[in-house]
mmCIF file of C-alpha atoms and ligand atoms in Angstrom:
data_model
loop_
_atom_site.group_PDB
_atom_site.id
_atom_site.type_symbol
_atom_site.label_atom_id
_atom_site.label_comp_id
_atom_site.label_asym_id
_atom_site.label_seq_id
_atom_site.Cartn_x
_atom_site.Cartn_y
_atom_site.Cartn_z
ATOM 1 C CA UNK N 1 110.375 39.385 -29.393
ATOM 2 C CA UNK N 2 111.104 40.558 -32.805
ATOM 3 C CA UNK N 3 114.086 42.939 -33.340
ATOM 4 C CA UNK N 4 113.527 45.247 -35.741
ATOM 5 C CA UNK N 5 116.306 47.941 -35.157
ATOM 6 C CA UNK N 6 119.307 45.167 -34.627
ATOM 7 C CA UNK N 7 120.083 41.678 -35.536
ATOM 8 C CA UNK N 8 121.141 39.425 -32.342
ATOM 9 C CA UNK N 9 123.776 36.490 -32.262
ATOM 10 C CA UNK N 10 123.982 34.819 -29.175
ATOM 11 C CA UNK N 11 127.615 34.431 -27.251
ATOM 12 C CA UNK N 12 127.074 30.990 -25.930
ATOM 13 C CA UNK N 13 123.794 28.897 -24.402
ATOM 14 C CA UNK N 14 124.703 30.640 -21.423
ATOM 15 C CA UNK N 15 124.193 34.331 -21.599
ATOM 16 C CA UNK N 16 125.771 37.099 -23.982
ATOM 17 C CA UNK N 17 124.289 38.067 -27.211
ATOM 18 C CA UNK N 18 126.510 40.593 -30.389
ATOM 19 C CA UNK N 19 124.317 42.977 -31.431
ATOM 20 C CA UNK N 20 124.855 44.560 -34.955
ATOM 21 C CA UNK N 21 123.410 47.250 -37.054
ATOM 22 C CA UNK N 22 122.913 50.021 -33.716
ATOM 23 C CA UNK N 23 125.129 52.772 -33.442
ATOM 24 C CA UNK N 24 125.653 53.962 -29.737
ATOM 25 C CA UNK N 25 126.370 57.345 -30.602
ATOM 26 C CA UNK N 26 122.839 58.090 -31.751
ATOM 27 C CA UNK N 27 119.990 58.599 -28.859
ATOM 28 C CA UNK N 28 118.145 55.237 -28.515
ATOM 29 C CA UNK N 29 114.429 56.393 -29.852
ATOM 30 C CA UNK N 30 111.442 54.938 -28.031
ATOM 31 C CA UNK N 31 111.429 51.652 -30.329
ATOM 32 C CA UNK N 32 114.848 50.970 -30.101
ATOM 33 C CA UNK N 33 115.439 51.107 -26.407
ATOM 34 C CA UNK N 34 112.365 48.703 -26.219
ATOM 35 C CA UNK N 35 113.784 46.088 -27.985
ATOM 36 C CA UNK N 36 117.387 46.511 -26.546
ATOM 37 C CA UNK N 37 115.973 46.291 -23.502
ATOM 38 C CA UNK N 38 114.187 43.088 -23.879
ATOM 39 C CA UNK N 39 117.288 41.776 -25.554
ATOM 40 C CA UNK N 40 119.375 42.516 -22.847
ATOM 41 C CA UNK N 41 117.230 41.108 -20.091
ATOM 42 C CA UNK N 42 116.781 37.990 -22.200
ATOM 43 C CA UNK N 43 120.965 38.012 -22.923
ATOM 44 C CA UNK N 44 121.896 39.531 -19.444
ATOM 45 C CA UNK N 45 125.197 41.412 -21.349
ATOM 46 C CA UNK N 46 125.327 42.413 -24.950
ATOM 47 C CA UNK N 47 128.432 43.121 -27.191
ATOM 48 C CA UNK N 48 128.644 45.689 -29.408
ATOM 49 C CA UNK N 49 131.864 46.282 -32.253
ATOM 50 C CA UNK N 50 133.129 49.181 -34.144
ATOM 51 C CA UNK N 51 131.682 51.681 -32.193
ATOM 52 C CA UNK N 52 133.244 55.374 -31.539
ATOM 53 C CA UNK N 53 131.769 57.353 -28.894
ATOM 54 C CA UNK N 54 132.931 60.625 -27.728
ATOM 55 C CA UNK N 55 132.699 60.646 -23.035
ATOM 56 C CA UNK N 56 129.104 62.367 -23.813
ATOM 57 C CA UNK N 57 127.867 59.330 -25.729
ATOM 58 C CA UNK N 58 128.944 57.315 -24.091
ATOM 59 C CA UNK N 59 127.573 58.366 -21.186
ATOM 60 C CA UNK N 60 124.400 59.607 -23.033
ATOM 61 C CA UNK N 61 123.908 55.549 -23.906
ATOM 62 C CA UNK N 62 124.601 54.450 -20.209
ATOM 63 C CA UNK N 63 121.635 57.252 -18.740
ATOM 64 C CA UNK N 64 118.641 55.786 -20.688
ATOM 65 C CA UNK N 65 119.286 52.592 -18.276
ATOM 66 C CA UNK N 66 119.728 55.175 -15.144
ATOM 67 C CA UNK N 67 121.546 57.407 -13.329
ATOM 68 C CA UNK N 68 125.066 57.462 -13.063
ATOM 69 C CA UNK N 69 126.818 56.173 -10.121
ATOM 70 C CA UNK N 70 129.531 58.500 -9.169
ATOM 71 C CA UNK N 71 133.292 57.159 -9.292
ATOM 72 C CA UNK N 72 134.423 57.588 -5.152
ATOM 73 C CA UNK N 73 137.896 55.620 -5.947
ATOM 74 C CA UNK N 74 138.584 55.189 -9.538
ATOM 75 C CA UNK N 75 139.891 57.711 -11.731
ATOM 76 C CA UNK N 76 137.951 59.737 -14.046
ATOM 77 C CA UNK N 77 138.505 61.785 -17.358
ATOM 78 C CA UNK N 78 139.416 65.278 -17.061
ATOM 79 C CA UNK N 79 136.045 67.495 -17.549
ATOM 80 C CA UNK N 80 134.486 63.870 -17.493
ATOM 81 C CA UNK N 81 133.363 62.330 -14.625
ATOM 82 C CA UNK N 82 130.776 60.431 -15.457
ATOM 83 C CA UNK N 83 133.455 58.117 -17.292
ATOM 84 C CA UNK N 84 135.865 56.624 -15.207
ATOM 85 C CA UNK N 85 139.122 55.210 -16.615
ATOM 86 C CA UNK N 86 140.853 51.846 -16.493
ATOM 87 C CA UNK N 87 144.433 52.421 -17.420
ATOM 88 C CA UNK N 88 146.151 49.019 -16.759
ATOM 89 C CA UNK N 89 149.750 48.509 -17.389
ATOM 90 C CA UNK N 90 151.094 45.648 -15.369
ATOM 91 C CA UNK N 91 148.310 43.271 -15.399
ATOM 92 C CA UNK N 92 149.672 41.293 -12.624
ATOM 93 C CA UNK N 93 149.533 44.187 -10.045
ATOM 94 C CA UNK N 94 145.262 43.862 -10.134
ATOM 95 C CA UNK N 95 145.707 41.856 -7.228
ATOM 96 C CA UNK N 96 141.772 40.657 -5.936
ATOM 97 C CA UNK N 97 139.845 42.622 -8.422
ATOM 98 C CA UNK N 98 140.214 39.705 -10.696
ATOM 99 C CA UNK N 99 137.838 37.395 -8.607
ATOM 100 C CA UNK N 100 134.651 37.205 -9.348
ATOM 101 C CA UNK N 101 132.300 40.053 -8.693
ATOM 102 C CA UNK N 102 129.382 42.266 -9.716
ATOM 103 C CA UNK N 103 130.373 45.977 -9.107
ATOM 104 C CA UNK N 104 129.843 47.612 -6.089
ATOM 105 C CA UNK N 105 127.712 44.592 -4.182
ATOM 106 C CA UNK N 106 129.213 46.171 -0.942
ATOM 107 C CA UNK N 107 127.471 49.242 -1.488
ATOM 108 C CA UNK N 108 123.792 49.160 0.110
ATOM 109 C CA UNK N 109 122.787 50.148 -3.336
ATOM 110 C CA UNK N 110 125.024 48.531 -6.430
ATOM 111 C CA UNK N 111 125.528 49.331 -9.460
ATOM 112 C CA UNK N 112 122.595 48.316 -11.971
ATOM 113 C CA UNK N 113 124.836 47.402 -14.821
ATOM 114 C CA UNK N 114 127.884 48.619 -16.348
ATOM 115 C CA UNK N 115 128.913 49.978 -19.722
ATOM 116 C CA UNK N 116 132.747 49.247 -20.561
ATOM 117 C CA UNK N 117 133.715 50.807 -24.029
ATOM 118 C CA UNK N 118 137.645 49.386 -24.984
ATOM 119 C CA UNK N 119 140.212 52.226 -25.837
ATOM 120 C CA UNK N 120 143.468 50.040 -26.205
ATOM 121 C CA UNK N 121 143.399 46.291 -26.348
ATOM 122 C CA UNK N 122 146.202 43.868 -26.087
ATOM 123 C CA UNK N 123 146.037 41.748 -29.176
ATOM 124 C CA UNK N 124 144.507 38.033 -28.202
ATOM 125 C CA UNK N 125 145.002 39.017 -24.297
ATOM 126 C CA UNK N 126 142.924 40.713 -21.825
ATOM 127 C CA UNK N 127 139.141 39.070 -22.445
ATOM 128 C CA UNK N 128 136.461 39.172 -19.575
ATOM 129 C CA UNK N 129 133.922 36.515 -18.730
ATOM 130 C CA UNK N 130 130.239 36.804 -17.399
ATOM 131 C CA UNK N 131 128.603 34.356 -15.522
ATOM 132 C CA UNK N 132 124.343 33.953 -15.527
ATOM 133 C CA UNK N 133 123.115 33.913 -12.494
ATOM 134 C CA UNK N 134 119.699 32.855 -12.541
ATOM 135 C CA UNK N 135 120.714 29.766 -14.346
ATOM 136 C CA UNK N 136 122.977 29.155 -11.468
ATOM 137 C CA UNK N 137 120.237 29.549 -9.294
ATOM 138 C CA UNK N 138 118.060 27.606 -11.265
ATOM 139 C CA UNK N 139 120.262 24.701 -11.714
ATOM 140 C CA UNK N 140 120.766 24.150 -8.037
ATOM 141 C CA UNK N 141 118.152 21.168 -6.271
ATOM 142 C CA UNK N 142 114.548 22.976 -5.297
ATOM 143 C CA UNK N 143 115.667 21.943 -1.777
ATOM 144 C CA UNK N 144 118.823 24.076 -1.783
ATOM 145 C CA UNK N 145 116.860 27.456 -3.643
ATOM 146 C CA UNK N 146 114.471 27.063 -1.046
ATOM 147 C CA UNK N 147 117.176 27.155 1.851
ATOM 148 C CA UNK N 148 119.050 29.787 0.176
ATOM 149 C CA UNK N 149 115.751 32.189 -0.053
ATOM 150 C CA UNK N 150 115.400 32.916 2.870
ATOM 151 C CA UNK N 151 119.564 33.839 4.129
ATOM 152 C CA UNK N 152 120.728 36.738 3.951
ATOM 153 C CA UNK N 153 124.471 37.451 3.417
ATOM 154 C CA UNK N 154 127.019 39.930 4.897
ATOM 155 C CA UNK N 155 129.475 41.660 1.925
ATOM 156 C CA UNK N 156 132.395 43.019 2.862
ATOM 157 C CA UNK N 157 135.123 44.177 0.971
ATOM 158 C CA UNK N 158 137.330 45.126 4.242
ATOM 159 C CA UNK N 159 137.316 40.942 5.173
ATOM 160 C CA UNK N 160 138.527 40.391 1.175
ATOM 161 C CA UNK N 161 140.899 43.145 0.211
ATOM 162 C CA UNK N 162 141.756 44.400 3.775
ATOM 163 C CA UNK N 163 144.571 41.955 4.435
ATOM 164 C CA UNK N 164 146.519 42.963 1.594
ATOM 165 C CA UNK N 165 145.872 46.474 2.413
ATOM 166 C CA UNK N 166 147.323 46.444 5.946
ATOM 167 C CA UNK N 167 150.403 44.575 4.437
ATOM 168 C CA UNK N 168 151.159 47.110 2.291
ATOM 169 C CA UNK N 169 150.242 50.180 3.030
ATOM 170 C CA UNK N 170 149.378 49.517 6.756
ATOM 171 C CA UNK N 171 146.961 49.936 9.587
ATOM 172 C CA UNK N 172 146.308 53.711 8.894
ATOM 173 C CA UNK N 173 145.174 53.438 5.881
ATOM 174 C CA UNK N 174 143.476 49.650 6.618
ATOM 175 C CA UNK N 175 141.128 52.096 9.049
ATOM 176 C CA UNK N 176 140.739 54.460 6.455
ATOM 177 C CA UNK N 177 139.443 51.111 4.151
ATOM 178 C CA UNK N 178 137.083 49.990 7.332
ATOM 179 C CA UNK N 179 135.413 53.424 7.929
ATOM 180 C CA UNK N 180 134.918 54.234 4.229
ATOM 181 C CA UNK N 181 133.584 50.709 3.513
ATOM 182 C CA UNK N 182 131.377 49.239 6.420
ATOM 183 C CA UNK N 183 129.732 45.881 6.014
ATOM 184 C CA UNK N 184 126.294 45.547 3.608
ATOM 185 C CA UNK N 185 123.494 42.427 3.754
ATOM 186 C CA UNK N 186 121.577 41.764 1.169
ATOM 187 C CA UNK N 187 119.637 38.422 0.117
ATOM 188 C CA UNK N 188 121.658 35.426 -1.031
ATOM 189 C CA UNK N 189 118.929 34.899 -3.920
ATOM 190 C CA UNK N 190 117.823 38.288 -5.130
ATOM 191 C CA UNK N 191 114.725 39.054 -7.872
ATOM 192 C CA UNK N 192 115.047 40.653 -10.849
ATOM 193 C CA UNK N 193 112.935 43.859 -10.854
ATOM 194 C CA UNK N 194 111.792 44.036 -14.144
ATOM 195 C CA UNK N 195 111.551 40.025 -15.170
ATOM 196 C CA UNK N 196 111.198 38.564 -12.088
ATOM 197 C CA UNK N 197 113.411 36.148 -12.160
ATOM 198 C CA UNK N 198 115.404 34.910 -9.179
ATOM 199 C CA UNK N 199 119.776 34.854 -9.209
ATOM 200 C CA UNK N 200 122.400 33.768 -6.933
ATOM 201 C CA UNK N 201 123.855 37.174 -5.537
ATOM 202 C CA UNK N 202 127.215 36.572 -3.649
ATOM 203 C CA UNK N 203 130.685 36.732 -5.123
ATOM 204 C CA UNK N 204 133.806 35.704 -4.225
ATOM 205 C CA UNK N 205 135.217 39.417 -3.949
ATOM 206 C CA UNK N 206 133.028 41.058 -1.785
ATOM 207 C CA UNK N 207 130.560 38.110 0.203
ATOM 208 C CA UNK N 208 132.169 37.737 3.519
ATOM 209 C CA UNK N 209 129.930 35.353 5.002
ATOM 210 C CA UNK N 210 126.507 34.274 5.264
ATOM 211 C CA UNK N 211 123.970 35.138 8.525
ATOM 212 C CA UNK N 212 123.001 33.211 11.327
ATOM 213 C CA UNK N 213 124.991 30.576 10.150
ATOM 214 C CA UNK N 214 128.285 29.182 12.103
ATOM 215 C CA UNK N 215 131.538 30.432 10.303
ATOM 216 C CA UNK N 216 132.409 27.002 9.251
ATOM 217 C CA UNK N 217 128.639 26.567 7.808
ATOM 218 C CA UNK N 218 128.923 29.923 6.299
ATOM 219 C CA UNK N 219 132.124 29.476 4.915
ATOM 220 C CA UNK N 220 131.775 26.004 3.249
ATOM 221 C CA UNK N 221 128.114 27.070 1.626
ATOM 222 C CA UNK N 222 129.852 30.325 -0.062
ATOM 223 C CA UNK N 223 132.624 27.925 -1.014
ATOM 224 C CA UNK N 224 130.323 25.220 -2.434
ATOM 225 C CA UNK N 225 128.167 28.609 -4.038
ATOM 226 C CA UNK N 226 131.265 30.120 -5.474
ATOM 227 C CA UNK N 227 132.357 27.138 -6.922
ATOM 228 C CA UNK N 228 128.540 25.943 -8.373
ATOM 229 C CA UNK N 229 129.042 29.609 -10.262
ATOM 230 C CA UNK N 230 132.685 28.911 -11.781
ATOM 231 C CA UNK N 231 131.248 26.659 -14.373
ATOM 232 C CA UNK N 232 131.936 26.371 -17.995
ATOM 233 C CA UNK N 233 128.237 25.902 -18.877
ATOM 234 C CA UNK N 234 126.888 28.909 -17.166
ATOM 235 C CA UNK N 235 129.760 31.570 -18.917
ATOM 236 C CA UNK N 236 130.795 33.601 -21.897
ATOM 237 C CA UNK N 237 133.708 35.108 -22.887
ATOM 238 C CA UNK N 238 134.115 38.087 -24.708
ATOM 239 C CA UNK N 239 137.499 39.049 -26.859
ATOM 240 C CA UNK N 240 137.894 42.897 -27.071
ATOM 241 C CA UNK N 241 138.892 44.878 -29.907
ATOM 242 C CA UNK N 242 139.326 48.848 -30.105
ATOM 243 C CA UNK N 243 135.847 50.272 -30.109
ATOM 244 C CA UNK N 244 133.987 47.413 -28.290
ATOM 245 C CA UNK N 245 131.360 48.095 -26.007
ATOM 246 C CA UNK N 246 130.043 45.169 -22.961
ATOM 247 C CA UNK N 247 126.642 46.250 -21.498
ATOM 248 C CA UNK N 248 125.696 43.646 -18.527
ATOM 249 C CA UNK N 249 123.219 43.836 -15.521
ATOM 250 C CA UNK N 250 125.058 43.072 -12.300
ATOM 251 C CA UNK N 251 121.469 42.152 -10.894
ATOM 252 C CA UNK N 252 122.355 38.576 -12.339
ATOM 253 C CA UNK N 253 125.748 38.249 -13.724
ATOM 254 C CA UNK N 254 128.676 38.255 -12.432
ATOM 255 C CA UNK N 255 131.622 38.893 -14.096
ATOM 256 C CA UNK N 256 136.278 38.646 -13.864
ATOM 257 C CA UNK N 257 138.539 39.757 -16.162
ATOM 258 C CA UNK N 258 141.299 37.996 -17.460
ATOM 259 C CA UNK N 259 144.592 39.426 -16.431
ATOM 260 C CA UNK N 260 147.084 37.451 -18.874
ATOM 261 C CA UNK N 261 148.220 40.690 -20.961
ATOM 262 C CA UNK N 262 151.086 41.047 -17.922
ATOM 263 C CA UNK N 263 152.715 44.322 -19.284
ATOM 264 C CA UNK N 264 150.861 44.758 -22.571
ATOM 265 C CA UNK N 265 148.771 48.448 -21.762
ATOM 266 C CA UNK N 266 144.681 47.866 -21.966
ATOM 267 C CA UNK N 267 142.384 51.322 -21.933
ATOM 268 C CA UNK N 268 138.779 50.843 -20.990
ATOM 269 C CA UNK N 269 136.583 53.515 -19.734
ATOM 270 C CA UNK N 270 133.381 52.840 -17.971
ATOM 271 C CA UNK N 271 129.878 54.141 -17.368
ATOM 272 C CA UNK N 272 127.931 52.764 -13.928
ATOM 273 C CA UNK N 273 124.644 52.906 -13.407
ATOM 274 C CA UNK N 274 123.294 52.997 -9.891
ATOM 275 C CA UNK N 275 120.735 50.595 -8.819
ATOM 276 C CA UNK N 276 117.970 52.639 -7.437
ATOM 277 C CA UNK N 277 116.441 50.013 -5.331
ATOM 278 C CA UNK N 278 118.126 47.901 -3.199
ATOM 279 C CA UNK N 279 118.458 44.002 -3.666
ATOM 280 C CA UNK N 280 115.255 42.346 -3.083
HETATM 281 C C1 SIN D 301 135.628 44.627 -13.925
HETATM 282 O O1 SIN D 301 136.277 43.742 -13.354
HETATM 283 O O2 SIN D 301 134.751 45.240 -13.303
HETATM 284 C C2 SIN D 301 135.881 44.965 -15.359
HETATM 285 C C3 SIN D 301 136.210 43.819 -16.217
HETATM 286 C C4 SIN D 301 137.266 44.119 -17.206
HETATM 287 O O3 SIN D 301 137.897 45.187 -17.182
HETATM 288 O O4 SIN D 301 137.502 43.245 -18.052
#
């Protein structure tokens, strides 16, 4: 593909791509969303700097993808809902939502992909890293894709954040968690709608276990999956500045931030897109 509208630098081998010359507060036309589309399925998360969008731009950028998914925990902006805010000012009270994830997999329908614009940044602190996927997938033995295409695996966020929630806030509001949140199952290896590709999809933060396996089977293949994911070669990392924008596709990436800017405040606010199918 030739870009016209934008010039692309890729983050790393991996996966990420900077894409300059587009301002997000304009309406994508026809041509551009074509080719920032095929950029970002080729890239699986693209960077943009030096933007400034107002909540309706923002969220103006995120709808061409889809519709937005709306916010059931996090907090929004006044007269904004669609934009949900991340207002972190101890960094080391984030507790599991630094593992590994892609948002919402213990939904029955997740979030397509994610728009995260940066309001405040710590200076050199506070980065987030993606992981690819379908490399991961793809750089597993044809043996062990062909096992893993056919499981099916159970995500839970009650199994991973539940403990923690009964310890400190206790078992009234652990049943609150439970009924709110029931368990999901969706494929281990899941297929990209629109390339058809195939990508890992667990995570360490919400896959509980895998099906029809015993819980010491289960428990060592997510451990041996999780781990085949945390690898140098399949990531990027992305420093923020004020007026940054990350756009990734939680259909194959996943991705943690970094929680080392301890009492330094970071401002992020965030359009999701819902996924209108489920994983396949
Ligand atoms: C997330 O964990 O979903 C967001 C990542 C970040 O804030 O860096």
């Amino acid at each position: 593909m030739r870009y016209t509208r934008f010039d692309v630098r890729p983050t790393t081998g991996a996966l990420g791509a900077e894409i300059s010359g587009l301002n997000l507060a304009e309406p994508l036309d026809d041509i551009a969303f074509a080719e920032l589309n095929a950029a970002w399925q080729k890239y699986l998360v693209l960077f943009f700097r030096d933007q400034q969008l107002t909540p309706e731009q923002h969220a103006a950028f995120g709808k061409r993808f889809g519709k937005i998914d709306p916010s059931a925990y996090i907090p929004t902006l006044p007269e904004h809902e669609d934009i949900r805010i991340q207002d972190i000012q101890d960094s080391t009270q984030i507790g599991n939502d630094i593992n590994w994830h892609c948002d919402n997999s213990f939904r029955e329908y997740p979030q397509k992909c994610s728009a995260l614009y940066a309001i405040k940044v710590p200076e050199g602190a506070g980065d987030t890293t993606w992981v690819n996927m379908q490399l991961a997938y793809d750089l597993l033995s044809p043996t062990m894709r062909a096992f893993l295409d056919e499981l099916t695996a159970v995500h839970d966020l009650v199994e991973t954040m539940g403990p923690g929630i009964l310890k400190n806030f206790g078992p009234e509001r652990w049943q609150a968690f439970r009924d709110r949140t029931p368990p999901v199952e969706h494929p281990v290896v899941r297929t990209h709608p629109e390339t058809g590709r195939k990508a890992l999809f667990v995570n360490r933060l919400m896959t509980s276990s895998i099906k029809d396996l015993s819980e010491a089977e289960s428990d060592n293949l997510l451990e041996f999956l999780f781990r085949h994911c945390d690898q140098e070669e399949l990531k990027c990392r992305f420093r923020w500045e004020p007026g940054s924008v990350a756009f990734w596709d939680n259909r194959c990436t996943i991705h943690r931030g970094i929680a080392d800017f301890y009492t330094d405040r970071r401002i992020m606010h965030r359009v999701a897109i819902t996924d209108p199918d489920r994983p396949h």
